[in-house]
CSV table of C-alpha atoms and ligand atoms in Angstrom, one decimal:
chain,number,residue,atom,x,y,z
A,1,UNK,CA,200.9,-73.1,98.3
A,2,UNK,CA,197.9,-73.6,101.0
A,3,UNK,CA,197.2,-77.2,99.4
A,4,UNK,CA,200.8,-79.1,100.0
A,5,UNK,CA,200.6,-78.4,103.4
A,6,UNK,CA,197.3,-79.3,104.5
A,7,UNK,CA,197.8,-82.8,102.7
A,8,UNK,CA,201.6,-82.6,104.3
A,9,UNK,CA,199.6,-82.3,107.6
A,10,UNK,CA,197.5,-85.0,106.9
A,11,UNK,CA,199.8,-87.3,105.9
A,12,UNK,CA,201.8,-86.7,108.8
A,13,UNK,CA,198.7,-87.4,110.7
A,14,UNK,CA,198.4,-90.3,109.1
A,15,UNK,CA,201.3,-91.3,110.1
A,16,UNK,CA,201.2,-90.5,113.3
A,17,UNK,CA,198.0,-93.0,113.5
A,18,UNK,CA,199.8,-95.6,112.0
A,19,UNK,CA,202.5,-95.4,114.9
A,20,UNK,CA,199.7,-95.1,117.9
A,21,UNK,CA,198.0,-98.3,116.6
A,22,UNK,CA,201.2,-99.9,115.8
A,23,UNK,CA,202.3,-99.2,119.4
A,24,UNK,CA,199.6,-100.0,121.2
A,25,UNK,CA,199.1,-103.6,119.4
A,26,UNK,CA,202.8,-104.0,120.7
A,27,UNK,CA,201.6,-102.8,123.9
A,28,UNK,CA,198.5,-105.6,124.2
A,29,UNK,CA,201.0,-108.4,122.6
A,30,UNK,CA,203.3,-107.5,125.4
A,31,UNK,CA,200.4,-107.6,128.5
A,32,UNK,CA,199.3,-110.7,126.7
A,33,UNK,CA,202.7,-112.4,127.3
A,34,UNK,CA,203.2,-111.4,130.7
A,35,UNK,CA,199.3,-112.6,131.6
A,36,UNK,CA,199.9,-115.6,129.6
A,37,UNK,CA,203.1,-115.9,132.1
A,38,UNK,CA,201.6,-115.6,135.1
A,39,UNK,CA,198.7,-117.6,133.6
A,40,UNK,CA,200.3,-120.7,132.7
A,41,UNK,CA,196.8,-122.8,132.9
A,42,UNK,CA,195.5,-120.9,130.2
A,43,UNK,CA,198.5,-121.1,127.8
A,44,UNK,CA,198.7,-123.8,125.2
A,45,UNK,CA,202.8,-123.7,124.8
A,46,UNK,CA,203.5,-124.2,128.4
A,47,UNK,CA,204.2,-127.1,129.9
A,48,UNK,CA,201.5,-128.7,132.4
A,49,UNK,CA,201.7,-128.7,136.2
A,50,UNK,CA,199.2,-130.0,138.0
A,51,UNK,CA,200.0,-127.8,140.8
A,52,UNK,CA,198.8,-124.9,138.8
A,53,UNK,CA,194.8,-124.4,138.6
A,54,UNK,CA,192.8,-125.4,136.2
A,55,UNK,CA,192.6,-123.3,132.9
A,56,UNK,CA,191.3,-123.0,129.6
A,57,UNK,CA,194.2,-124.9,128.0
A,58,UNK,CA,194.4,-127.6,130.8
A,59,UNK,CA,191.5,-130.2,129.0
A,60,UNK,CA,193.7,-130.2,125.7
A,61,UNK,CA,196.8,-130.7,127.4
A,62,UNK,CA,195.5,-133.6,129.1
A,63,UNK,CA,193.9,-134.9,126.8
A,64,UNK,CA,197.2,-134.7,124.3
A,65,UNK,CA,198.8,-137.0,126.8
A,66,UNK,CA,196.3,-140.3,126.5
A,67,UNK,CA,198.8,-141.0,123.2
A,68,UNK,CA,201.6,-139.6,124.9
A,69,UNK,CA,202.9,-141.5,128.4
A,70,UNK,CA,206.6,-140.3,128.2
A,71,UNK,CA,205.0,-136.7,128.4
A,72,UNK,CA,202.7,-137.9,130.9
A,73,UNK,CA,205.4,-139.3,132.8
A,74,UNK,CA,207.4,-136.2,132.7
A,75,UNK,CA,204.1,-134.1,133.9
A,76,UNK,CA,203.8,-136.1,137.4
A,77,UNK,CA,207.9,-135.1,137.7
A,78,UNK,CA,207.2,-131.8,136.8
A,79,UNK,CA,204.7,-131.3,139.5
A,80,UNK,CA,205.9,-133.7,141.8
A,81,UNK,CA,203.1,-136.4,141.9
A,82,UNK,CA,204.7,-139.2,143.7
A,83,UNK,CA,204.2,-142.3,141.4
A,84,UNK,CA,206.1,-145.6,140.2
A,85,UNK,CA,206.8,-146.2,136.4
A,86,UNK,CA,206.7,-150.5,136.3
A,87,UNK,CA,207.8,-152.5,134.0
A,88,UNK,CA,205.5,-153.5,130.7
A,89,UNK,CA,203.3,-156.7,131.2
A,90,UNK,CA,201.5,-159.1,129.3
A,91,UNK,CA,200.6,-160.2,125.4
A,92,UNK,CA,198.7,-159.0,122.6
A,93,UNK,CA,195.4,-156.9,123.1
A,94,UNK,CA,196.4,-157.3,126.9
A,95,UNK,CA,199.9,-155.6,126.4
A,96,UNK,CA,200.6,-153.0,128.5
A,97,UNK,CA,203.4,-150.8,127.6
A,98,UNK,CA,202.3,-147.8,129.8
A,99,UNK,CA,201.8,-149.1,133.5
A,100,UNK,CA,202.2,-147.2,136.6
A,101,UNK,CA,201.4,-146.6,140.1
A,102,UNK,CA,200.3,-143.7,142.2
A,103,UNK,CA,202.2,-143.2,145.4
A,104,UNK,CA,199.5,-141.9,147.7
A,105,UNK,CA,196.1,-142.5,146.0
A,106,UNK,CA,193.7,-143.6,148.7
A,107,UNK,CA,192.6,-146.2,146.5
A,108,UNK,CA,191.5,-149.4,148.6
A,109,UNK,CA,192.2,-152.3,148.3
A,110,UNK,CA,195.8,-151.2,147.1
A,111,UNK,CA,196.5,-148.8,144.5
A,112,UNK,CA,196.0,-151.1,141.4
A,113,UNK,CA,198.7,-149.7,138.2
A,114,UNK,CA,197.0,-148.2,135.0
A,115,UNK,CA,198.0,-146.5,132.4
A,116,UNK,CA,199.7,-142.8,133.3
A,117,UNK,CA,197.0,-140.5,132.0
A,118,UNK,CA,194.2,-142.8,133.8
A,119,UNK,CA,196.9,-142.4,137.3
A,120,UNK,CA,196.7,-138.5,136.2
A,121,UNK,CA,193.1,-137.9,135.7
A,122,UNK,CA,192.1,-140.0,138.9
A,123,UNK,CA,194.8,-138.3,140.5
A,124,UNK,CA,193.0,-134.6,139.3
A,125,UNK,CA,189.6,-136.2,140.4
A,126,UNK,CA,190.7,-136.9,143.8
A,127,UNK,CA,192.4,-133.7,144.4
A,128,UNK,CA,190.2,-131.4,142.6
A,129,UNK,CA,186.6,-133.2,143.1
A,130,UNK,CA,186.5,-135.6,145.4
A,131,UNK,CA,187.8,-134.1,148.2
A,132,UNK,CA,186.3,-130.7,148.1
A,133,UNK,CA,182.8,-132.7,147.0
A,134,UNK,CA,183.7,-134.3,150.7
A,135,UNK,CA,184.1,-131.3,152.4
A,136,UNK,CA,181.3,-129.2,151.1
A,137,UNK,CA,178.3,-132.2,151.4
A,138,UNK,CA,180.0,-134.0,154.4
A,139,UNK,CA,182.3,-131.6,156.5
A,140,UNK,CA,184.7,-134.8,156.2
A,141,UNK,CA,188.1,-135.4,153.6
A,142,UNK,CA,188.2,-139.0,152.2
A,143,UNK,CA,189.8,-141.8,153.6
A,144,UNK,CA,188.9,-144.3,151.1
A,145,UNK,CA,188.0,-144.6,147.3
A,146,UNK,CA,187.0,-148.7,146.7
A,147,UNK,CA,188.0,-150.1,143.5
A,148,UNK,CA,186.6,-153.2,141.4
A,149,UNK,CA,190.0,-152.7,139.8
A,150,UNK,CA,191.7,-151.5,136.8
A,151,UNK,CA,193.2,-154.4,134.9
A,152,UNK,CA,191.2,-157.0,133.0
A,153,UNK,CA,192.0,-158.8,130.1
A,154,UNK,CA,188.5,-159.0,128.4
A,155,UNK,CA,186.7,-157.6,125.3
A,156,UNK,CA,184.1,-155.0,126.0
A,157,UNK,CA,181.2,-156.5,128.7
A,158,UNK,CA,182.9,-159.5,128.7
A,159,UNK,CA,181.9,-161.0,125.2
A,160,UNK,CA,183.5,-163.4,123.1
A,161,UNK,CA,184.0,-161.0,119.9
A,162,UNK,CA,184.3,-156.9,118.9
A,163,UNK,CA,186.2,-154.5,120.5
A,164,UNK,CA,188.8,-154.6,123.9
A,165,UNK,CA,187.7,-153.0,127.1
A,166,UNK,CA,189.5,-149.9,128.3
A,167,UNK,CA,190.3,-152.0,131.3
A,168,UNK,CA,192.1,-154.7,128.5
A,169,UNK,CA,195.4,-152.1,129.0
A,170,UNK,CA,194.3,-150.9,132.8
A,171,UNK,CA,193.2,-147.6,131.1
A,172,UNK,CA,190.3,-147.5,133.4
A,173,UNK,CA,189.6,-147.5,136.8
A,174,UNK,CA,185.9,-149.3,138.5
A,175,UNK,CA,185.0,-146.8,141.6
A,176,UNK,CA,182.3,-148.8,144.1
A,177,UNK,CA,182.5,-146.3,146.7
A,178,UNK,CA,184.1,-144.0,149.3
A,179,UNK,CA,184.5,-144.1,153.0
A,180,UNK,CA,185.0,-140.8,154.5
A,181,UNK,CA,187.4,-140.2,157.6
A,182,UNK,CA,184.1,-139.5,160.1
A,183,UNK,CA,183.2,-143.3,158.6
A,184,UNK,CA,180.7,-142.5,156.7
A,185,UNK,CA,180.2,-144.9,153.7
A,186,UNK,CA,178.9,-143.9,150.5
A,187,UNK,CA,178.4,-146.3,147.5
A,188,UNK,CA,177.4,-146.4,144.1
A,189,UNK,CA,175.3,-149.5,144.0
A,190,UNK,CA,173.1,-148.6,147.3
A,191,UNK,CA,172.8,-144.7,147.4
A,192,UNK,CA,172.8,-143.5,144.1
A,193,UNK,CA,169.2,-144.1,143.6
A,194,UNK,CA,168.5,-142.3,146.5
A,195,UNK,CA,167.9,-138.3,147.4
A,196,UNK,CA,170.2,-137.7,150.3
A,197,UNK,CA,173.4,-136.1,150.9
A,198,UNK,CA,175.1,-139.2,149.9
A,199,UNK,CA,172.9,-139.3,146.3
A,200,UNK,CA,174.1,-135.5,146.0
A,201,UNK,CA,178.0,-136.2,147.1
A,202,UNK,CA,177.5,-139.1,144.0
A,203,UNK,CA,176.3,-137.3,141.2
A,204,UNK,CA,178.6,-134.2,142.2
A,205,UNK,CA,181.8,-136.4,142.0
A,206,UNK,CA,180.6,-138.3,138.7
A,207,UNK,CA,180.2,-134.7,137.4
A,208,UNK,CA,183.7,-133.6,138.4
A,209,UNK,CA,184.7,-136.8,136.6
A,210,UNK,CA,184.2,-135.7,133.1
A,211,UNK,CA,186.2,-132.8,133.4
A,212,UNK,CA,189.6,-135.1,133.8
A,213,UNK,CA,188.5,-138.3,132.6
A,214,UNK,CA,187.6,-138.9,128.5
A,215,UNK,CA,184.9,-141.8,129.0
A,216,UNK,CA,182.6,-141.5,132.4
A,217,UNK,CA,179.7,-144.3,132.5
A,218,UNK,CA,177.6,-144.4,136.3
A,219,UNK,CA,174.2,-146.0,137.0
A,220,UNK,CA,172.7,-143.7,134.7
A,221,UNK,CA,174.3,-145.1,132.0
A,222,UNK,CA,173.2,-148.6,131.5
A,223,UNK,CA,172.7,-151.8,134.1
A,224,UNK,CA,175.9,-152.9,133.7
A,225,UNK,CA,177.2,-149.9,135.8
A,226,UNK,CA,174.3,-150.1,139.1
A,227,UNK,CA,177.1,-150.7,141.0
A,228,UNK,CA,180.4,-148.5,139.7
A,229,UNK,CA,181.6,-145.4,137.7
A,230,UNK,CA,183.7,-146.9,135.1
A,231,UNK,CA,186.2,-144.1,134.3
A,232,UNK,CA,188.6,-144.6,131.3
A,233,UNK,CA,191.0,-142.4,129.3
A,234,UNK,CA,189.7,-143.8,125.4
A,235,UNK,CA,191.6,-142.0,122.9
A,236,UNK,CA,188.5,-143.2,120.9
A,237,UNK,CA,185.8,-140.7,122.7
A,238,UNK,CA,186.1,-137.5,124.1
A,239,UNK,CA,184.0,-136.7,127.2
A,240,UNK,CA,181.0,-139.4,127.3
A,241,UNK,CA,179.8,-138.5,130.8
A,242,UNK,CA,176.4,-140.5,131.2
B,1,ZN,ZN1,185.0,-150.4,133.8
């Protein structure tokens, strides 16, 4: 008689287990949700605004839109980024389906039209490097990033043969330099061999660059670049930041 119950006992205990863990895996699914909720930046499934922080799922997202400029489109609506969509231009290599143009980017001279995810990862740069980069080396915000330009219809370095530049679809960008609003003037060419605030505001903001930007090359990189960070959104590499 004494054996049935015992192992009744402990099969209800068993049971009873089974329940507690059950519930409290519901219970941890259910906070996970609600974090991932309130936590947008870190979910994969949600869609990207750039008005949320930066998260753990924000590099993929961005990087799923370098193939994808309808979805990048609808990301700078989502969140609000004023910008033009243009019309497609030109022939061939130089085709450029994707082209558009950032409503207020202090790019100077002019704000030239790239592709979307090279508007959107300048556009993170600026708001999320440059201009806290500014504040924390100079006390200043930026009044001017100088361009070399964007759009070039040329084959890698300018040769006659192998592959097209990034810049062959404007899905790069040349940065010379920045003028700050207190009128200091930083540029690539002249102070990034040097050890001053302005050498430290440089390598800070080609840094920050890798984090939004797939292909980052500065001075550091090769001759070619003494005098500009050549950022591009290559679907070929992921993160070269040299
Ligand atoms: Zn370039």
């Amino acid at each position: 008689m004494k054996r049935p119950t015992i192992s009744r006992h402990v099969g209800r205990f068993r049971a009873d287990r089974r329940v507690v863990i059950l519930l409290i895996l519901v219970g941890i699914l259910v906070a996970g949700r609600t974090w991932l909720a309130e936590h947008p930046e870190h979910d994969p499934w949600a869609p990207l605004d750039l008005r949320d922080p930066a998260g753990w799922a924000t590099e993929t997202k961005l990087l799923a839109l370098r193939d994808d400029p309808a979805q990048c489109r609808a990301v700078f609506e989502r969140s609000e980024v004023a910008f033009t969509a243009l019309e497609p231009a030109g022939e061939g290599p130089c085709r450029r389906e994707d082209r558009v143009q950032l409503g207020d980017a202090p790019l100077s001279p002019g704000t030239p039209s790239t592709t979307c995810p090279t508007a959107m990862a300048f556009h993170l740069w600026e708001r999320d490097v440059l201009e806290p980069a500014a504040q924390e080396v100079f006390g200043s915000k930026i009044a001017q990033v100088e361009h070399l330009g964007a759009f070039s219809c040329r084959r890698l370095y300018g040769r006659g043969s192998g592959a097209w530049s990034e810049h062959a679809t404007a899905n790069a960008i040349d940065i010379a330099g920045f003028v700050l609003e207190d009128g200091t003037r930083i540029s690539v060419l002249r102070d990034w061999p040097g050890e001053g605030d302005k050498a430290r505001f440089l390598r800070q903001v080609r840094d920050g660059a890798c984090t939004s930007f797939a292909t980052v090359l500065s001075p550091e990189y090769n001759a070619a670049h003494a005098d500009h960070f050549h950022l591009d959104m290559s679907p070929r590499w992921r993160s070269v930041c040299r």
